[in-house]
C-alpha cells in the first residue's frame, strides 16, 4: 500500500506490518498493547502465533506476536524455527519492522549473557537479512533506573551492531507515538522495503540467475545467426554497387524490438507477483502451505510472462512488416 505524508512532512506507510519476537513471558504482550494502544487486544491464533490488527489515526496496523522461548521450553529447535518463520508469513508480503523485545526487570541487576545470545540466535533463524528491518526494544518494568538500562544496552552491543544501532527503550505506554515514529524512520530508511523470508529470497535469486543465463544464451545465438555484410564492387565498369545485408531475420528499423532486459524484467516481475500471491493464499495452512503457494505462484507467473511475450512479439512484428531493401547504383 502506498505511503502517505505525515504531519512532519515525512511519508508513513498506510498499511504497517510488524512482527514482535522475544522470550516467553508477558513482555511481548505488553508491547502489543502499546503498539495497538489497547488494554485487552483480541487476536487470532495461527499455530503458536497470534495475529492482531487495528486502525490508528487512519492507518491499518497489523501486529504478529511470535511465540517466545525460555530455558525450560519443551519445543524442539525445528518447531521453534517453524513458528518463527510462520510469524513473518502471517503479514504478507512481509513485515516492515521486527521488534526484538528484551525485558529489563527491576529486580535484575544485569542481563544474562545467555538471554542476549538466545535472542540473537532466534532472530537469525530468519536469515541475516532480518537485521536490516530490526529494532532492539528494551521493555522496562516500573522503577528501573537509567544505569541498569545502560548496562543492558552495553551487554547487547553485538545485536546493536547488526541492527545498525536501532534501539528503543519502552518505559510507558503513553510513548506509543515515539515508538511508531521510530518504526516509520526505519521504513523510510529502507525506502519502504519490507523483510522477505529466506525461502522467498532464495527463490527470487534463483529465478533471476535463470533469467540472466537464458538471456546470455539467446544473445550468443543471435550473434552466431547474423552473417557478415557483403560489399561488392565492379572494377571493370567503374560503377560502385550497393552493400547487401543478407540477414533476412533481422527486423527493420520500424519494427519494435524487445531487448533481453525487458524480457528478463517481465519474467522476474511476474514470478515475484505470483510468489507473493501464492504465499498469501497458502499462509492459512502454515509455512508448508506458503511454500507450496510460492512454487505454484512462480510457475503461473512465468507462464503468464511467456504468453505476454509471445503475444507482444507476434502481433507487433505483423503490424510492422519489413521494408524492402533498396538498390543504389
Tab-separated table of C-alpha atoms in Angstrom:
chain	number	residue	atom	x	y	z
A	1	UNK	CA	0.000	0.000	0.000
A	2	UNK	CA	1.234	3.478	-0.802
A	3	UNK	CA	2.739	5.770	1.792
A	4	UNK	CA	1.044	8.949	2.912
A	5	UNK	CA	2.605	12.167	4.230
A	6	UNK	CA	2.728	12.727	7.967
A	7	UNK	CA	2.370	15.987	9.856
A	8	UNK	CA	6.145	16.329	9.972
A	9	UNK	CA	6.427	16.106	6.196
A	10	UNK	CA	7.886	12.568	6.018
A	11	UNK	CA	5.955	9.685	4.495
A	12	UNK	CA	4.432	6.863	6.559
A	13	UNK	CA	3.003	3.539	5.489
A	14	UNK	CA	-0.798	3.483	5.365
A	15	UNK	CA	-0.543	-0.282	5.970
A	16	UNK	CA	2.103	-1.009	8.616
A	17	UNK	CA	3.149	-4.620	9.315
A	18	UNK	CA	5.083	-5.503	12.482
A	19	UNK	CA	6.358	-8.766	13.989
A	20	UNK	CA	7.205	-8.903	17.702
A	21	UNK	CA	9.762	-11.508	18.806
A	22	UNK	CA	11.142	-12.205	22.279
A	23	UNK	CA	11.490	-14.769	25.012
A	24	UNK	CA	8.496	-16.305	26.771
A	25	UNK	CA	6.658	-14.092	29.225
A	26	UNK	CA	4.299	-11.137	29.388
A	27	UNK	CA	6.741	-8.623	27.918
A	28	UNK	CA	5.778	-9.180	24.269
A	29	UNK	CA	2.100	-8.871	25.145
A	30	UNK	CA	2.827	-5.540	26.854
A	31	UNK	CA	4.487	-4.314	23.678
A	32	UNK	CA	1.498	-5.496	21.629
A	33	UNK	CA	-0.801	-3.490	23.879
A	34	UNK	CA	1.427	-0.451	23.431
A	35	UNK	CA	1.566	-0.680	19.650
A	36	UNK	CA	-2.186	-1.311	19.331
A	37	UNK	CA	-2.969	1.218	22.085
A	38	UNK	CA	-5.407	-1.287	23.536
A	39	UNK	CA	-5.564	-2.746	27.040
A	40	UNK	CA	-7.235	-6.033	26.047
A	41	UNK	CA	-6.318	-6.828	22.444
A	42	UNK	CA	-8.070	-9.766	20.817
A	43	UNK	CA	-6.105	-11.673	18.217
A	44	UNK	CA	-6.418	-14.720	16.013
A	45	UNK	CA	-4.313	-17.761	16.867
A	46	UNK	CA	-2.460	-19.383	13.968
A	47	UNK	CA	-0.306	-22.186	15.270
A	48	UNK	CA	1.549	-20.679	18.230
A	49	UNK	CA	1.483	-17.169	16.713
A	50	UNK	CA	-1.154	-14.507	17.368
A	51	UNK	CA	-2.273	-12.057	14.689
A	52	UNK	CA	-3.617	-8.633	15.765
A	53	UNK	CA	-4.754	-5.665	13.702
A	54	UNK	CA	-6.185	-2.223	14.373
A	55	UNK	CA	-6.694	1.260	12.935
A	56	UNK	CA	-4.568	4.065	14.360
A	57	UNK	CA	-5.001	7.635	13.113
A	58	UNK	CA	-6.186	6.418	9.730
A	59	UNK	CA	-3.519	3.733	9.424
A	60	UNK	CA	-4.011	-0.004	9.326
A	61	UNK	CA	-1.550	-1.708	11.671
A	62	UNK	CA	-1.031	-5.466	11.671
A	63	UNK	CA	0.970	-6.997	14.509
A	64	UNK	CA	2.080	-10.618	14.738
A	65	UNK	CA	3.163	-11.878	18.157
A	66	UNK	CA	5.614	-14.738	17.645
A	67	UNK	CA	5.897	-17.482	20.279
A	68	UNK	CA	8.642	-16.957	22.828
A	69	UNK	CA	11.413	-19.162	24.084
A	70	UNK	CA	12.770	-19.908	27.549
A	71	UNK	CA	15.272	-22.141	29.299
A	72	UNK	CA	12.705	-24.872	30.031
A	73	UNK	CA	10.960	-24.832	26.657
A	74	UNK	CA	9.620	-28.204	25.531
A	75	UNK	CA	9.597	-27.109	21.882
A	76	UNK	CA	12.229	-28.618	19.613
A	77	UNK	CA	14.576	-26.360	17.653
A	78	UNK	CA	12.764	-27.323	14.440
A	79	UNK	CA	9.360	-26.400	15.885
A	80	UNK	CA	10.676	-23.063	17.144
A	81	UNK	CA	12.147	-22.289	13.713
A	82	UNK	CA	8.870	-23.213	12.000
A	83	UNK	CA	6.854	-20.907	14.266
A	84	UNK	CA	9.299	-18.020	13.864
A	85	UNK	CA	9.104	-18.428	10.083
A	86	UNK	CA	5.316	-18.632	10.317
A	87	UNK	CA	5.205	-15.297	12.143
A	88	UNK	CA	6.637	-13.364	9.176
A	89	UNK	CA	4.377	-15.176	6.692
A	90	UNK	CA	1.247	-14.051	8.565
A	91	UNK	CA	1.641	-10.427	7.418
A	92	UNK	CA	2.207	-10.830	3.674
A	93	UNK	CA	4.037	-9.845	1.618
A	94	UNK	CA	6.348	-9.289	4.615
A	95	UNK	CA	6.805	-7.202	7.784
A	96	UNK	CA	8.170	-3.661	7.599
A	97	UNK	CA	9.708	-3.979	11.059
A	98	UNK	CA	10.616	-6.688	13.553
A	99	UNK	CA	10.775	-5.708	17.213
A	100	UNK	CA	13.195	-7.849	19.225
A	101	UNK	CA	11.977	-7.470	22.808
A	102	UNK	CA	14.379	-7.828	25.740
A	103	UNK	CA	12.784	-7.330	29.174
A	104	UNK	CA	14.506	-5.166	31.772
A	105	UNK	CA	13.390	-6.364	35.193
A	106	UNK	CA	13.531	-4.107	38.212
A	107	UNK	CA	14.843	-6.940	40.393
A	108	UNK	CA	17.621	-7.937	37.993
A	109	UNK	CA	20.945	-6.154	38.365
A	110	UNK	CA	22.305	-7.034	34.918
A	111	UNK	CA	21.193	-9.010	31.865
A	112	UNK	CA	22.137	-12.622	31.360
A	113	UNK	CA	24.626	-13.235	28.542
A	114	UNK	CA	22.688	-16.398	27.659
A	115	UNK	CA	19.485	-14.417	27.176
A	116	UNK	CA	21.208	-11.993	24.787
A	117	UNK	CA	22.771	-14.856	22.821
A	118	UNK	CA	19.448	-16.705	22.618
A	119	UNK	CA	17.732	-13.575	21.274
A	120	UNK	CA	20.363	-13.209	18.535
A	121	UNK	CA	20.182	-16.892	17.576
A	122	UNK	CA	16.388	-16.883	17.290
A	123	UNK	CA	16.426	-13.795	15.075
A	124	UNK	CA	18.977	-15.363	12.754
A	125	UNK	CA	16.670	-18.333	12.221
A	126	UNK	CA	15.074	-15.972	9.693
A	127	UNK	CA	18.441	-15.225	7.947
A	128	UNK	CA	20.997	-12.427	8.224
A	129	UNK	CA	18.786	-10.145	6.116
A	130	UNK	CA	16.430	-9.755	9.085
A	131	UNK	CA	18.727	-7.255	10.858
A	132	UNK	CA	18.061	-4.637	8.172
A	133	UNK	CA	14.463	-4.447	9.465
A	134	UNK	CA	15.060	-4.997	13.197
A	135	UNK	CA	14.676	-2.634	16.154
A	136	UNK	CA	16.009	-3.746	19.541
A	137	UNK	CA	13.373	-2.844	22.118
A	138	UNK	CA	14.017	-2.822	25.888
A	139	UNK	CA	10.740	-3.214	27.751
A	140	UNK	CA	11.337	-1.770	31.224
A	141	UNK	CA	9.468	-2.520	34.421
A	142	UNK	CA	8.421	0.349	36.635
A	143	UNK	CA	11.226	1.526	38.879
A	144	UNK	CA	14.045	0.560	36.515
A	145	UNK	CA	16.793	3.154	36.748
A	146	UNK	CA	18.905	4.552	33.917
A	147	UNK	CA	22.228	2.854	34.943
A	148	UNK	CA	20.532	-0.529	34.687
A	149	UNK	CA	19.175	0.298	31.204
A	150	UNK	CA	22.655	1.370	30.081
A	151	UNK	CA	24.060	-1.927	31.332
A	152	UNK	CA	21.541	-3.837	29.200
A	153	UNK	CA	22.446	-1.728	26.169
A	154	UNK	CA	26.135	-2.390	26.770
A	155	UNK	CA	25.587	-6.154	27.046
A	156	UNK	CA	23.616	-6.093	23.753
A	157	UNK	CA	26.426	-4.489	21.750
A	158	UNK	CA	26.672	-7.354	19.221
A	159	UNK	CA	22.971	-7.146	18.411
A	160	UNK	CA	23.149	-3.352	18.132
A	161	UNK	CA	25.974	-3.636	15.592
A	162	UNK	CA	23.872	-5.987	13.462
A	163	UNK	CA	20.712	-3.835	13.535
A	164	UNK	CA	22.601	-0.575	12.844
A	165	UNK	CA	22.186	0.593	16.471
A	166	UNK	CA	18.430	0.962	16.193
A	167	UNK	CA	17.241	0.782	19.790
A	168	UNK	CA	14.142	1.903	21.673
A	169	UNK	CA	13.524	1.963	25.416
A	170	UNK	CA	9.837	1.478	26.251
A	171	UNK	CA	9.051	2.689	29.764
A	172	UNK	CA	5.492	3.962	29.477
A	173	UNK	CA	2.659	3.033	27.149
A	174	UNK	CA	1.973	6.715	26.631
A	175	UNK	CA	5.104	6.797	24.451
A	176	UNK	CA	3.385	4.880	21.648
A	177	UNK	CA	3.763	7.822	19.224
A	178	UNK	CA	7.521	7.804	19.740
A	179	UNK	CA	7.695	4.057	19.071
A	180	UNK	CA	5.653	4.360	15.867
A	181	UNK	CA	7.868	7.241	14.765
A	182	UNK	CA	10.914	5.036	15.332
A	183	UNK	CA	9.337	2.327	13.168
A	184	UNK	CA	8.410	4.867	10.474
A	185	UNK	CA	12.024	6.092	10.406
A	186	UNK	CA	13.177	2.501	9.865
A	187	UNK	CA	10.705	2.021	6.994
A	188	UNK	CA	11.780	5.312	5.414
A	189	UNK	CA	15.452	4.363	5.791
A	190	UNK	CA	14.739	1.141	3.873
A	191	UNK	CA	12.830	3.011	1.161
A	192	UNK	CA	9.518	1.372	2.091
A	193	UNK	CA	11.069	-2.071	1.633
A	194	UNK	CA	9.956	-4.996	3.789
A	195	UNK	CA	11.557	-8.189	5.041
A	196	UNK	CA	11.365	-11.073	2.565
A	197	UNK	CA	11.526	-14.533	4.193
A	198	UNK	CA	14.603	-16.554	3.267
A	199	UNK	CA	12.625	-19.073	1.185
A	200	UNK	CA	11.230	-16.252	-0.993
A	201	UNK	CA	14.623	-14.528	-1.175
A	202	UNK	CA	16.390	-17.666	-2.409
A	203	UNK	CA	13.606	-18.337	-4.929
A	204	UNK	CA	13.862	-14.823	-6.382
A	205	UNK	CA	17.665	-15.118	-6.611
A	206	UNK	CA	17.356	-18.487	-8.365
A	207	UNK	CA	14.827	-17.188	-10.902
A	208	UNK	CA	16.952	-14.092	-11.539
A	209	UNK	CA	20.019	-16.230	-12.239
A	210	UNK	CA	17.997	-18.480	-14.562
A	211	UNK	CA	16.675	-15.479	-16.482
A	212	UNK	CA	20.184	-13.996	-16.788
A	213	UNK	CA	21.615	-17.285	-18.075
A	214	UNK	CA	18.811	-17.649	-20.624
A	215	UNK	CA	19.343	-14.064	-21.757
A	216	UNK	CA	23.072	-14.696	-22.286
A	217	UNK	CA	22.419	-17.880	-24.305
A	218	UNK	CA	19.937	-16.125	-26.589
A	219	UNK	CA	22.319	-13.232	-27.057
A	220	UNK	CA	25.107	-15.595	-28.148
A	221	UNK	CA	22.800	-17.463	-30.517
A	222	UNK	CA	21.729	-14.174	-32.085
A	223	UNK	CA	25.360	-13.230	-32.693
A	224	UNK	CA	26.065	-16.568	-34.428
A	225	UNK	CA	22.939	-16.332	-36.624
A	226	UNK	CA	23.855	-12.882	-38.019
A	227	UNK	CA	26.028	-13.231	-41.207
A	228	UNK	CA	28.573	-10.556	-42.147
A	229	UNK	CA	27.829	-7.815	-44.703
A	230	UNK	CA	28.850	-8.436	-48.339
A	231	UNK	CA	30.424	-5.492	-50.158
A	232	UNK	CA	30.543	-5.902	-53.931
A	233	UNK	CA	32.449	-3.582	-56.298
A	234	UNK	CA	32.725	-3.987	-60.076
A	235	UNK	CA	36.097	-2.539	-61.100
A	236	UNK	CA	35.785	-3.086	-64.876
A	237	UNK	CA	32.799	-0.717	-65.274
A	238	UNK	CA	33.945	1.718	-62.611
A	239	UNK	CA	30.490	1.752	-61.049
A	240	UNK	CA	30.062	1.332	-57.281
A	241	UNK	CA	27.370	-1.112	-56.251
A	242	UNK	CA	25.343	-1.362	-53.026
A	243	UNK	CA	26.248	-3.188	-49.842
A	244	UNK	CA	23.910	-6.164	-49.408
A	245	UNK	CA	22.776	-7.039	-45.933
A	246	UNK	CA	21.983	-10.741	-46.071
A	247	UNK	CA	20.306	-11.296	-42.709
A	248	UNK	CA	16.647	-11.709	-43.554
A	249	UNK	CA	15.756	-12.455	-39.935
A	250	UNK	CA	16.817	-9.036	-38.673
A	251	UNK	CA	13.734	-6.770	-38.222
A	252	UNK	CA	13.560	-3.387	-39.928
A	253	UNK	CA	14.184	-0.153	-38.068
A	254	UNK	CA	10.458	0.434	-37.664
A	255	UNK	CA	9.844	-2.988	-36.107
A	256	UNK	CA	9.580	-2.701	-32.307
A	257	UNK	CA	12.329	-4.614	-30.574
A	258	UNK	CA	12.065	-6.367	-27.195
A	259	UNK	CA	15.519	-6.456	-25.700
A	260	UNK	CA	16.518	-9.081	-23.203
A	261	UNK	CA	16.488	-6.647	-20.272
A	262	UNK	CA	12.766	-6.075	-20.771
A	263	UNK	CA	12.024	-9.792	-21.122
A	264	UNK	CA	14.030	-10.557	-18.020
A	265	UNK	CA	12.216	-7.830	-16.082
A	266	UNK	CA	8.771	-9.149	-17.083
A	267	UNK	CA	9.648	-12.742	-16.146
A	268	UNK	CA	11.062	-11.729	-12.752
A	269	UNK	CA	8.158	-9.360	-12.046
A	270	UNK	CA	5.521	-11.977	-12.849
A	271	UNK	CA	7.413	-14.607	-10.815
A	272	UNK	CA	7.619	-12.323	-7.752
A	273	UNK	CA	3.957	-11.301	-8.026
A	274	UNK	CA	2.966	-14.947	-8.383
A	275	UNK	CA	5.088	-15.910	-5.366
A	276	UNK	CA	3.567	-13.192	-3.178
A	277	UNK	CA	0.001	-14.086	-4.191
A	278	UNK	CA	0.754	-17.761	-3.620
A	279	UNK	CA	2.200	-17.069	-0.171
A	280	UNK	CA	-0.879	-15.079	0.864
A	281	UNK	CA	-3.179	-17.837	-0.384
A	282	UNK	CA	-1.245	-20.613	1.330
A	283	UNK	CA	-0.408	-18.765	4.570
A	284	UNK	CA	-3.502	-20.133	6.311
A	285	UNK	CA	-2.005	-23.618	6.020
A	286	UNK	CA	1.229	-22.615	7.684
A	287	UNK	CA	4.772	-22.491	6.349
A	288	UNK	CA	4.329	-25.586	4.162
A	289	UNK	CA	1.222	-24.063	2.620
A	290	UNK	CA	3.065	-20.815	1.950
A	291	UNK	CA	5.958	-22.652	0.272
A	292	UNK	CA	3.595	-24.637	-1.970
A	293	UNK	CA	1.774	-21.407	-2.774
A	294	UNK	CA	5.078	-19.752	-3.709
A	295	UNK	CA	6.063	-22.572	-6.078
A	296	UNK	CA	2.652	-22.653	-7.745
A	297	UNK	CA	2.547	-18.851	-7.988
A	298	UNK	CA	6.002	-18.678	-9.595
A	299	UNK	CA	5.049	-21.307	-12.203
A	300	UNK	CA	1.829	-19.474	-13.078
A	301	UNK	CA	3.677	-16.131	-13.183
A	302	UNK	CA	6.332	-17.441	-15.587
A	303	UNK	CA	3.657	-18.971	-17.845
A	304	UNK	CA	1.790	-15.663	-17.945
A	305	UNK	CA	5.025	-13.810	-18.737
A	306	UNK	CA	5.737	-16.228	-21.620
A	307	UNK	CA	2.241	-15.701	-23.045
A	308	UNK	CA	2.607	-11.916	-22.812
A	309	UNK	CA	5.977	-12.022	-24.596
A	310	UNK	CA	4.596	-14.306	-27.344
A	311	UNK	CA	1.567	-12.106	-27.998
A	312	UNK	CA	3.618	-8.896	-27.919
A	313	UNK	CA	6.264	-10.215	-30.313
A	314	UNK	CA	3.943	-11.761	-32.911
A	315	UNK	CA	1.270	-9.069	-33.013
A	316	UNK	CA	3.711	-6.186	-33.324
A	317	UNK	CA	6.003	-7.937	-35.784
A	318	UNK	CA	2.987	-8.323	-38.082
A	319	UNK	CA	1.948	-4.722	-37.581
A	320	UNK	CA	5.403	-3.526	-38.669
A	321	UNK	CA	6.460	-5.550	-41.775
A	322	UNK	CA	9.990	-5.423	-43.041
A	323	UNK	CA	10.832	-2.742	-45.550
A	324	UNK	CA	12.170	-3.927	-48.947
A	325	UNK	CA	15.898	-3.428	-49.443
A	326	UNK	CA	16.895	-0.626	-51.756
A	327	UNK	CA	19.446	-0.879	-54.508
A	328	UNK	CA	21.709	2.046	-55.223
A	329	UNK	CA	23.969	2.382	-58.209
